PDB file of C-alpha atoms in Angstrom:
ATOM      1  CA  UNK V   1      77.150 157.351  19.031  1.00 45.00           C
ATOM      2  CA  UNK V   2      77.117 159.466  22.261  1.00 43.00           C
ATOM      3  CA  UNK V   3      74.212 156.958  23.486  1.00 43.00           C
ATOM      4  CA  UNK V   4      76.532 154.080  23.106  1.00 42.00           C
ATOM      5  CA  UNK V   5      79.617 155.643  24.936  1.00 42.00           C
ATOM      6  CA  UNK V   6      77.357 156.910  28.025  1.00 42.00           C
ATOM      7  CA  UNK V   7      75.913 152.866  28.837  1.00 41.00           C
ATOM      8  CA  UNK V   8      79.392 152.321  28.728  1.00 40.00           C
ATOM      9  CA  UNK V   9      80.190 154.387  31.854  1.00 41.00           C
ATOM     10  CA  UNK V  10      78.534 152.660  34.325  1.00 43.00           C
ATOM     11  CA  UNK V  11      79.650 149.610  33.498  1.00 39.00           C
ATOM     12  CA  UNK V  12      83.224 150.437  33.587  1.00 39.00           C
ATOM     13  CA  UNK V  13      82.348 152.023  37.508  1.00 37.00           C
ATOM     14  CA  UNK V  14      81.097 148.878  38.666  1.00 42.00           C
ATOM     15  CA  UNK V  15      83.881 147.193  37.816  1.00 37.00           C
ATOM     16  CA  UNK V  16      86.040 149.386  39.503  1.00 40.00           C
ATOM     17  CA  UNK V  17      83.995 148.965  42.449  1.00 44.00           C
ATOM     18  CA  UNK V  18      84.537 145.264  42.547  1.00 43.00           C
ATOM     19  CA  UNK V  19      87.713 144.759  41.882  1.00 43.00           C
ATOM     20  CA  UNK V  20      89.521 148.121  43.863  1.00 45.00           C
ATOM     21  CA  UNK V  21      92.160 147.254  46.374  1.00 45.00           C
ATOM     22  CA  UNK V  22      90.209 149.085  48.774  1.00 45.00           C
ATOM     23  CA  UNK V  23      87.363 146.574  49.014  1.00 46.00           C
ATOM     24  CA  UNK V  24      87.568 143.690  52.211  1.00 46.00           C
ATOM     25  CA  UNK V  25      89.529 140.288  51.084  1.00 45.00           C
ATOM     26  CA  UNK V  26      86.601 137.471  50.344  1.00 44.00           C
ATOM     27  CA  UNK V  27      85.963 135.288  53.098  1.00 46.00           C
ATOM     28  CA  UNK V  28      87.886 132.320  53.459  1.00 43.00           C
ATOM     29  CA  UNK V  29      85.858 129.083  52.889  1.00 48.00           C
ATOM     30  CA  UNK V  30      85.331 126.613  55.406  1.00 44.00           C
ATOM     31  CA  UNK V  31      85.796 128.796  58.448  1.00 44.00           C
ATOM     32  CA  UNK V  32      82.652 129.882  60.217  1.00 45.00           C
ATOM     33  CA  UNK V  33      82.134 133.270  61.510  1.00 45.00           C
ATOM     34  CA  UNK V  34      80.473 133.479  64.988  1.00 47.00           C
ATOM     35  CA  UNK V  35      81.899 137.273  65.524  1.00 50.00           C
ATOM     36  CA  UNK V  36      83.658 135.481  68.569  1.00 51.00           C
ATOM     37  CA  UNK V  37      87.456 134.694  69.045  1.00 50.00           C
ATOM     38  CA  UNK V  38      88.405 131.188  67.739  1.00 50.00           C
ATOM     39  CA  UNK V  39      88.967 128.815  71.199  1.00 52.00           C
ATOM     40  CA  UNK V  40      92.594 128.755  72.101  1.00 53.00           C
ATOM     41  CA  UNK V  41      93.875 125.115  72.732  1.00 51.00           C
ATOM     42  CA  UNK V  42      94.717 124.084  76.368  1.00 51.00           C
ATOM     43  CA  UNK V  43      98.399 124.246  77.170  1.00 52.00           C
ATOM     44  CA  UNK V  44      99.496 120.568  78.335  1.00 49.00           C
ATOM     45  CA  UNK V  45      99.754 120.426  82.303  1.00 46.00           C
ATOM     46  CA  UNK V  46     102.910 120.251  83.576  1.00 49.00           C
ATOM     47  CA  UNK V  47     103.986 119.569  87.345  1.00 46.00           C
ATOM     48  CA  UNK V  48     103.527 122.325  89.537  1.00 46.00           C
ATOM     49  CA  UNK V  49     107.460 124.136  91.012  1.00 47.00           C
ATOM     50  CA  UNK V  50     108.335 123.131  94.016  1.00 42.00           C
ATOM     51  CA  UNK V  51     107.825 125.483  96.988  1.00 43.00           C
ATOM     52  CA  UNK V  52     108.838 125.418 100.557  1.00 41.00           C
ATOM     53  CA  UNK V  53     105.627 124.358 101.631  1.00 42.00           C
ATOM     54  CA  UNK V  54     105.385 120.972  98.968  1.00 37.00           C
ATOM     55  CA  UNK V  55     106.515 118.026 101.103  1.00 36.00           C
ATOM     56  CA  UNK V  56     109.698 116.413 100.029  1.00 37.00           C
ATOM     57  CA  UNK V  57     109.963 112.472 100.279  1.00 35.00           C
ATOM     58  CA  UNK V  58     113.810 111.502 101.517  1.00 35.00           C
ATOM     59  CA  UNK V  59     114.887 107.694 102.511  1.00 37.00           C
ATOM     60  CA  UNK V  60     114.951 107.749 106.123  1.00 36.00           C
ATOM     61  CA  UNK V  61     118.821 108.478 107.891  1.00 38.00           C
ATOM     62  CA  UNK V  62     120.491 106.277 109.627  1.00 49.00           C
ATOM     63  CA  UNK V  63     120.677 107.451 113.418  1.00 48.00           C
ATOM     64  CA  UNK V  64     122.623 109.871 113.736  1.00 63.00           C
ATOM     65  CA  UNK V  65     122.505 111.181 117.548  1.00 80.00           C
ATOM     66  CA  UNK V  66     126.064 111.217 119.000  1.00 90.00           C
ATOM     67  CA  UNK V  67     124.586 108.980 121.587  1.00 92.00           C
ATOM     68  CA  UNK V  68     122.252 105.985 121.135  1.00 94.00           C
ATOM     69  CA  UNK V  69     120.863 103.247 123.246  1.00 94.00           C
ATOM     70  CA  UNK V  70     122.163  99.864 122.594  1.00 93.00           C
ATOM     71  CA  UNK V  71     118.848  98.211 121.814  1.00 90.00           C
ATOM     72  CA  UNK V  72     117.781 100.460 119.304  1.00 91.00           C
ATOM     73  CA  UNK V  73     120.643  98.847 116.773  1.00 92.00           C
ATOM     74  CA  UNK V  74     119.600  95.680 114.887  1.00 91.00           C
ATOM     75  CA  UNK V  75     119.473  92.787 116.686  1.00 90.00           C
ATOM     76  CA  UNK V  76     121.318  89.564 115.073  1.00 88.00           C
ATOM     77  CA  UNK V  77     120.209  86.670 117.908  1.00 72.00           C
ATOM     78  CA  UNK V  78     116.387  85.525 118.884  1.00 65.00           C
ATOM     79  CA  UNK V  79     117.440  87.550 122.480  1.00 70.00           C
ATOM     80  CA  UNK V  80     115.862  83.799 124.195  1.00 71.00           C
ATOM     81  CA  UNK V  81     116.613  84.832 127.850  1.00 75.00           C
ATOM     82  CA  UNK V  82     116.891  88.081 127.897  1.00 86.00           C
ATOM     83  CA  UNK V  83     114.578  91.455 128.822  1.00 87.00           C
ATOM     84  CA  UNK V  84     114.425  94.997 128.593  1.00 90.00           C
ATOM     85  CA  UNK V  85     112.657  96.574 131.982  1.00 88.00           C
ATOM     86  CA  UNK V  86     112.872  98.758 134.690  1.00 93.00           C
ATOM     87  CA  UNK V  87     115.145  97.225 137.324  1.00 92.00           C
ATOM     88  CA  UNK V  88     116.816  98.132 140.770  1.00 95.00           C
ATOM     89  CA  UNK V  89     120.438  97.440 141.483  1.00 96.00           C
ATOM     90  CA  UNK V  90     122.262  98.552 144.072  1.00 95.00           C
ATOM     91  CA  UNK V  91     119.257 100.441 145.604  1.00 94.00           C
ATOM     92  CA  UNK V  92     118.139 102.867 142.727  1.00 95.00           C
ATOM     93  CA  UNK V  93     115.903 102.533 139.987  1.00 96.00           C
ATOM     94  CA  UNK V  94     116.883 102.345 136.442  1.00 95.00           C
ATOM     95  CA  UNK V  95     114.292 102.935 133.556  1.00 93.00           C
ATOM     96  CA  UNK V  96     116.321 100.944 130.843  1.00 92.00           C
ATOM     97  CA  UNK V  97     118.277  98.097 131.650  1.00 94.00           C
ATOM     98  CA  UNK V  98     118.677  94.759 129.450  1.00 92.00           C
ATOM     99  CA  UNK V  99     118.486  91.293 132.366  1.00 90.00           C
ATOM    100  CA  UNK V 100     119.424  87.912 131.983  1.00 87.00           C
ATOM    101  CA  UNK V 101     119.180  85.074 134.612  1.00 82.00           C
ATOM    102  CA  UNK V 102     121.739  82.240 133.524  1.00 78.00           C
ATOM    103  CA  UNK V 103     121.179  79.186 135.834  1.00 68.00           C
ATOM    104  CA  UNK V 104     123.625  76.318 135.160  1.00 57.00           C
ATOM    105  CA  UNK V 105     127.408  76.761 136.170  1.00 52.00           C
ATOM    106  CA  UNK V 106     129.138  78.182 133.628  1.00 56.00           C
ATOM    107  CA  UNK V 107     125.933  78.891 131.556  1.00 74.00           C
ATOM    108  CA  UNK V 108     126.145  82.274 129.178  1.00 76.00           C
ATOM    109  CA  UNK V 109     123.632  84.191 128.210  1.00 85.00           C
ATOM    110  CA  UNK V 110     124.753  86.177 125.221  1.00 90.00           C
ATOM    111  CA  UNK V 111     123.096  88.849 122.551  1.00 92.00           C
ATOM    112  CA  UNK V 112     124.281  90.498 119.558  1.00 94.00           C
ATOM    113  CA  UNK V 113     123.491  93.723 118.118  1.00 95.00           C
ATOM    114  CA  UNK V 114     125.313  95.461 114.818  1.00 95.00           C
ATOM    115  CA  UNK V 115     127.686  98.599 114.950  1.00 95.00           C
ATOM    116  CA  UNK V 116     129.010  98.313 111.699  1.00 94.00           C
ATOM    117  CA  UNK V 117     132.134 100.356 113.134  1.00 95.00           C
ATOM    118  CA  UNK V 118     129.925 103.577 113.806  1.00 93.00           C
ATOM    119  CA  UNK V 119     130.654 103.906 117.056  1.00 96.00           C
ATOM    120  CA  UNK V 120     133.847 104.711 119.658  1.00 96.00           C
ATOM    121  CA  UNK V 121     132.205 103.433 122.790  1.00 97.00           C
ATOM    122  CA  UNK V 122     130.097 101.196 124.225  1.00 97.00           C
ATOM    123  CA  UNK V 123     128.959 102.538 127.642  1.00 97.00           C
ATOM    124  CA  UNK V 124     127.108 100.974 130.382  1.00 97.00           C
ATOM    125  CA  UNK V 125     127.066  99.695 134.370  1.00 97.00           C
ATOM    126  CA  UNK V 126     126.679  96.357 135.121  1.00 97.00           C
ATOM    127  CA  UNK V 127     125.204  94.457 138.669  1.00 96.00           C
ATOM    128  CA  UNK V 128     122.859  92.314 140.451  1.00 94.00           C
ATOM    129  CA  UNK V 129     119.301  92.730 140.334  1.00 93.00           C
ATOM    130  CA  UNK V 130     118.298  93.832 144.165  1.00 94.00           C
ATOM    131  CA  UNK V 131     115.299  90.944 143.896  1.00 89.00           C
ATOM    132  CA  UNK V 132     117.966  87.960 143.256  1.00 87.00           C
ATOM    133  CA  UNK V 133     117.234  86.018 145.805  1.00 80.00           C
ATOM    134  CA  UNK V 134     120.899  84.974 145.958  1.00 77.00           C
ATOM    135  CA  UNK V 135     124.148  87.489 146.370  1.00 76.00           C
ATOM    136  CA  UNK V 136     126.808  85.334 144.425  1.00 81.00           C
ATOM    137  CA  UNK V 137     128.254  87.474 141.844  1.00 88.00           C
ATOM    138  CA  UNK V 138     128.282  87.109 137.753  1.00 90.00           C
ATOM    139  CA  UNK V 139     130.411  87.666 135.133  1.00 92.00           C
ATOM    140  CA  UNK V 140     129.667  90.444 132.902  1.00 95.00           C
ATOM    141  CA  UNK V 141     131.634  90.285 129.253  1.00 96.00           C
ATOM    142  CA  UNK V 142     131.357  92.295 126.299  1.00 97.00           C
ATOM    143  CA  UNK V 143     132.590  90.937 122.825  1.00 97.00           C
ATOM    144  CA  UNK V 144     133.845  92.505 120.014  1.00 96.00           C
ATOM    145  CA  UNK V 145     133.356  90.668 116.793  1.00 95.00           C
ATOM    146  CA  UNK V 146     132.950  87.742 119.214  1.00 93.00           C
ATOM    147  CA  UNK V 147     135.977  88.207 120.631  1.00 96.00           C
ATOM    148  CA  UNK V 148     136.561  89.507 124.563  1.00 96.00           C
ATOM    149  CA  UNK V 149     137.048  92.870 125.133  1.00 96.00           C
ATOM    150  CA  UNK V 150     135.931  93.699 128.897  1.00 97.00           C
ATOM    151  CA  UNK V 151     134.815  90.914 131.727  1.00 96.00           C
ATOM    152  CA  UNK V 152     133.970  91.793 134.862  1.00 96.00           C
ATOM    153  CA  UNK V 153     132.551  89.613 138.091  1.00 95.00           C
ATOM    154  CA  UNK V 154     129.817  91.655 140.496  1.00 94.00           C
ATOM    155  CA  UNK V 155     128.032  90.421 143.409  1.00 90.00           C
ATOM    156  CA  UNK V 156     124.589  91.568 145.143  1.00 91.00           C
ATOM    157  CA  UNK V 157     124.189  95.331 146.276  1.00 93.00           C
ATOM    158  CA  UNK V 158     127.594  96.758 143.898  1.00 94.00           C
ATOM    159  CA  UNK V 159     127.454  97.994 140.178  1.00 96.00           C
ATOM    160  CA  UNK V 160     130.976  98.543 138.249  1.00 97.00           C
ATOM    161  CA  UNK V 161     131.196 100.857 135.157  1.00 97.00           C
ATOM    162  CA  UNK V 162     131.740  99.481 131.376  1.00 97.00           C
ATOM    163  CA  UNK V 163     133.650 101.557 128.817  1.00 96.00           C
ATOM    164  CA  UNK V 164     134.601  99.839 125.486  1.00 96.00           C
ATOM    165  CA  UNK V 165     136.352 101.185 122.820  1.00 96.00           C
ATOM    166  CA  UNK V 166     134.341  99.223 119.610  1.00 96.00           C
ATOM    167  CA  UNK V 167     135.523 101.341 116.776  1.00 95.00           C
ATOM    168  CA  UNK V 168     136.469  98.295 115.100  1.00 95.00           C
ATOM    169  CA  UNK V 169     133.721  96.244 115.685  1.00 96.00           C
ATOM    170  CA  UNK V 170     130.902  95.376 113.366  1.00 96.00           C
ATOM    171  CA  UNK V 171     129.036  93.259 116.009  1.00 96.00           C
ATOM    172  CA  UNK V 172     129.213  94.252 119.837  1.00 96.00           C
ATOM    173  CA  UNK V 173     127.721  91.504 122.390  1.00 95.00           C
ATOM    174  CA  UNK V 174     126.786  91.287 125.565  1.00 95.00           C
ATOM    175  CA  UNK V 175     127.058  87.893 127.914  1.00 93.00           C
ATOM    176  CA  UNK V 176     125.839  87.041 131.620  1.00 92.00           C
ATOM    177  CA  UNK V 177     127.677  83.903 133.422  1.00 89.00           C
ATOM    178  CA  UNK V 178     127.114  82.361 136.297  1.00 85.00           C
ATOM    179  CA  UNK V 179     129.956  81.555 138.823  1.00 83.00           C
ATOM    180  CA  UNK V 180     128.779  79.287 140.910  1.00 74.00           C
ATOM    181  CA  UNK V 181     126.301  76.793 141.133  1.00 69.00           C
ATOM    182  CA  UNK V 182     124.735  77.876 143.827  1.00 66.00           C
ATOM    183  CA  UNK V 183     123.018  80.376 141.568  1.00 60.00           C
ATOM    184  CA  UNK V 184     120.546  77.713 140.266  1.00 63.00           C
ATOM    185  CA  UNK V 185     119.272  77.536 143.104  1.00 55.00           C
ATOM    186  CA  UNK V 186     118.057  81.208 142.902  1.00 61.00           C
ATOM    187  CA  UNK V 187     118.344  82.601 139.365  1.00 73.00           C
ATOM    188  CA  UNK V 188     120.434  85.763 140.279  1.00 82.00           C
ATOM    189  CA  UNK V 189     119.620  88.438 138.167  1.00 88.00           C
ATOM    190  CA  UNK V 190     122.484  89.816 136.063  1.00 92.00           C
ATOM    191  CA  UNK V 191     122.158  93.656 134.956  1.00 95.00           C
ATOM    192  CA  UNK V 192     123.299  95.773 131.637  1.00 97.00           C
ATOM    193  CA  UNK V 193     122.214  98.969 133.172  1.00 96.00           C
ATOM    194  CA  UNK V 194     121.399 101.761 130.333  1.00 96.00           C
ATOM    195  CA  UNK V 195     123.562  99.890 127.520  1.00 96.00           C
ATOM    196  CA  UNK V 196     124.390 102.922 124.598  1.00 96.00           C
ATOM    197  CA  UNK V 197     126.832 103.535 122.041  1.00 96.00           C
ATOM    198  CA  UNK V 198     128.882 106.754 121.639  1.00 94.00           C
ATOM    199  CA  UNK V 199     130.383 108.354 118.390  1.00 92.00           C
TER     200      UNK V 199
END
């Protein structure tokens, strides 16, 4: 009887050895064990914060200089006849000055540029080119919205300021006449001298 009990014993130890909450959990099936860290998945990019040095893109302004020359604003006529150059009238140079030669009596030479009521004041001095071979005067107008605003008549060797007030004007344009028909005979030079518009 005592034989029986002690082959007992061991048996009942084992078990207790395999079952014990002590002992490590069973592996779980179907994941590997390399003894490394499973791979953590990449985070989805996302666009970087803007800093003061990342360019910003912004729709270009419209000018906005309290001062601007006449023949940077759009232009609404094909400008046939007409030039931007250096010029002298009156016996000094000017860098920017818009020309016209009108030959026939009567004849205008006329261009358009937009404003779209932006503007107080069109600004500018008006003559004779000092290489017309002729000294009859022109006429010098300025339009508002095709209407007259400011006419003036200048002969060789003179120049006569132009002030405008265009705040109401969407269109501003300019005109050279002649005055005599003695002009065809020379194509007198007729002078916008350093056109601009003022806010």
């Amino acid at each position: 009887m005592a034989t029986v009990v002690a082959a007992a014993i061991p048996v009942a130890l084992e078990l207790t050895r395999d079952t014990g909450g002590g002992g490590a959990a069973p592996p779980v099936q179907g994941a590997p064990s390399s003894g490394q860290p499973s791979p953590t998945p990449p985070a989805a990019p996302t666009d970087p914060a803007p800093t003061a040095e990342s360019p910003t893109v912004t729709a270009s302004p419209s000018p906005s200089a309290d001062v601007v020359p006449l023949t940077e604003m759009r232009e609404v006529d094909d400008f046939e006849g007409w030039e931007q150059e250096p010029l002298t009238v009156a016996g000094k140079r000017h860098e920017a000055v818009l020309t016209a030669s009108p030959c026939w009596l009567n004849d205008n030479y006329m261009v358009t540029f937009v404003v779209s009521r932006q503007f107080r004041v069109l600004e500018a001095a008006v003559g004779i080119a000092d290489e017309s071979p002729k000294g009859m005067p022109l006429r010098f107008t300025v339009l508002s919205d095709r209407k007259e605003v400011f006419t003036t008549t200048v002969g060789l060797g003179r120049t006569r300021p132009v002030k405008v007030d265009i705040s109401d004007s969407t269109q501003v344009s300019l005109r050279v006449s002649t005055t005599s028909v003695e002009q065809c005979h020379g194509d007198s030079l007729g002078a916008f001298i350093a056109p601009r518009v003022r806010r």
